[in-house]
XYZ file of C-alpha atoms in Angstrom:
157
model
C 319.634 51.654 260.744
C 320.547 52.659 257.268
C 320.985 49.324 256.061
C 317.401 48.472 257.428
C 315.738 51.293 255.708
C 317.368 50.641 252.191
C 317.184 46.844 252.509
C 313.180 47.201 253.578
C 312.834 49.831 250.394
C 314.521 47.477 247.922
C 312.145 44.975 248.983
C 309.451 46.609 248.669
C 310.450 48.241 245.107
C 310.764 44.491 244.686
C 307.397 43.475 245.640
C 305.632 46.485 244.157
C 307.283 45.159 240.956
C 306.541 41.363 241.521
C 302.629 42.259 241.615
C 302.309 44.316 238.512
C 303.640 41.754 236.699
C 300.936 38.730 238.068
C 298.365 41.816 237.071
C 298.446 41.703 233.067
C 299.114 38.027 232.659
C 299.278 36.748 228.807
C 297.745 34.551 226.721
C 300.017 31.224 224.970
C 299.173 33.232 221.625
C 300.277 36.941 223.445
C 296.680 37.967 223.949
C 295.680 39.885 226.754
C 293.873 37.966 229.553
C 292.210 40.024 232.405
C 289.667 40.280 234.548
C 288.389 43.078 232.335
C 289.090 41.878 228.656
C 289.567 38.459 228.479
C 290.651 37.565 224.535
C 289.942 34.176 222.943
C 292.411 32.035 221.262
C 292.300 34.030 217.903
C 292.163 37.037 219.506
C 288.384 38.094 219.795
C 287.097 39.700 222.269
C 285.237 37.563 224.977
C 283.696 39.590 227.521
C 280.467 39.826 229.510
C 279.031 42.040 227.138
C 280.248 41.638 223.644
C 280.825 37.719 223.342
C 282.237 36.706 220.279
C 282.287 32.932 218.585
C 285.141 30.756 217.532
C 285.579 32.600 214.048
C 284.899 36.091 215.362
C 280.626 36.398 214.886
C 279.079 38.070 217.958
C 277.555 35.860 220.493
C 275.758 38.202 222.573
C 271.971 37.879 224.211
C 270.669 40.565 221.950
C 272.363 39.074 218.708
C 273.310 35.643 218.571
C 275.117 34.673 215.646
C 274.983 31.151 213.705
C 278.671 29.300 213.224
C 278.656 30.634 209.479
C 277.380 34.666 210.642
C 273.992 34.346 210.214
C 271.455 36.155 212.683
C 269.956 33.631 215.319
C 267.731 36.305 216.954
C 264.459 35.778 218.864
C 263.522 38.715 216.508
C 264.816 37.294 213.138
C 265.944 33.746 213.184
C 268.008 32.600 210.205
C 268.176 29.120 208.798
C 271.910 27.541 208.358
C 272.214 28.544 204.502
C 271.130 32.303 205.751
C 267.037 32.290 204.851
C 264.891 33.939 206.950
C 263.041 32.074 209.863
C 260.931 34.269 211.754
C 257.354 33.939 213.448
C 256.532 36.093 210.630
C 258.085 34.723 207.621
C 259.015 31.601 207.718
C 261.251 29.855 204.450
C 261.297 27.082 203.695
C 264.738 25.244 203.226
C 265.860 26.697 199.359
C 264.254 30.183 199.949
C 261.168 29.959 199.435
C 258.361 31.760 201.225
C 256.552 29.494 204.117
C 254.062 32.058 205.653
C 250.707 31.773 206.953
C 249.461 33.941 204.321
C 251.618 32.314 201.589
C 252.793 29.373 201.952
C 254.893 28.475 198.941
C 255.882 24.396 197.711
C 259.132 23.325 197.264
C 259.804 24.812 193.402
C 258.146 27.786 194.271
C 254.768 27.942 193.114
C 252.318 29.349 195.773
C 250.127 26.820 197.890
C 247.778 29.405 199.885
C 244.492 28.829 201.218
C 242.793 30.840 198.606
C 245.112 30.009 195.355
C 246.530 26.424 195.548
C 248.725 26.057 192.306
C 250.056 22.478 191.820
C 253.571 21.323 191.748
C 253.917 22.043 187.908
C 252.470 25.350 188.391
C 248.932 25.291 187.027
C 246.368 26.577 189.708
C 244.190 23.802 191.109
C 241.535 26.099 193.442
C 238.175 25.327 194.303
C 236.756 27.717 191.338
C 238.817 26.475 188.682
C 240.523 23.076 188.837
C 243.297 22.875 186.298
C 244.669 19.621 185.009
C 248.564 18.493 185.098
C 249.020 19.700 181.543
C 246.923 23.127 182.146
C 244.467 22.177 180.605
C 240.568 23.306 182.414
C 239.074 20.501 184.463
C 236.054 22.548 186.384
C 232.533 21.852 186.992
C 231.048 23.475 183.908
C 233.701 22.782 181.462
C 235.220 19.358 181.685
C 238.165 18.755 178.922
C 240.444 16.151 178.086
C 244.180 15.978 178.442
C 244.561 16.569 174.690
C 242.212 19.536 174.947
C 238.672 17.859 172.979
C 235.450 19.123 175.156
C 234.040 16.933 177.628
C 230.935 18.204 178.770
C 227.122 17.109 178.917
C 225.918 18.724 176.268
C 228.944 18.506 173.614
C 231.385 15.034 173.933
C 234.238 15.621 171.407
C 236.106 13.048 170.019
């Protein structure tokens, strides 16, 4: 009867044993992989809750995270080189402001509804039209592109 009793309690030290170790079962790289905490293959977390990228950014539903860090929200999206692209402000591709209100061209002058500047900069609106080399082209005052007058009632030379 003694034999029974210390041969059924080694077996079950044995099997008591067995189990803990199929509990906290390792990663290739040593990383701890449970139910719980499961790691990634560099070692960031990847759980229900916090779920982080490749190269360690957050991936999570509140903040999602581009492949080089930048924000990819529904609040504030960012563009791949990290500009802002939001319903709000929206940028265009080398920084530059691409709103509703102010929508801005490609070198950065300002292209609105109420001040339209052209792509050298001079401001071509529907008061005053500008020419390419800034000089005034409007209704009253017409002049040349070497600056003479060219109007009605004086025609310079």
């Amino acid at each position: 009867m003694k034999k029974q009793i210390l041969t059924s309690l080694i077996l079950a030290t044995l099997s008591a044993s067995a189990l803990s170790f199929s509990l906290t079962a390792a990663a290739e790289d040593g990383f701890d992989r449970t139910n719980i905490n499961r790691v990634a293959e560099d070692g960031y977390d990847r759980t229900n809750i916090n779920r982080v990228a490749e190269d360690g950014y957050d991936r999570t539903n509140i903040n999602r995270v581009a492949e080089d860090g930048y924000d990819r929200t529904n609040i504030n999206r960012v563009a791949e080189d990290g500009y802002e692209r939001t319903n709000i402000n929206r940028v265009a591709e080398d920084g530059y402001e691409r709103t509703n209100i102010n929508r801005v061209a490609e070198d950065g002058y300002e292209r609105t509804n109420i001040n339209r500047v052209a792509e050298d900069g001079y401001e071509r609106t529907n008061i005053n039209r500008v020419a390419e080399d800034g000089y005034d082209r409007t209704n009253i005052n017409r002049v040349a592109e070497d600056g003479a007058d060219r109007v009605g009632a004086n025609r310079t030379s």
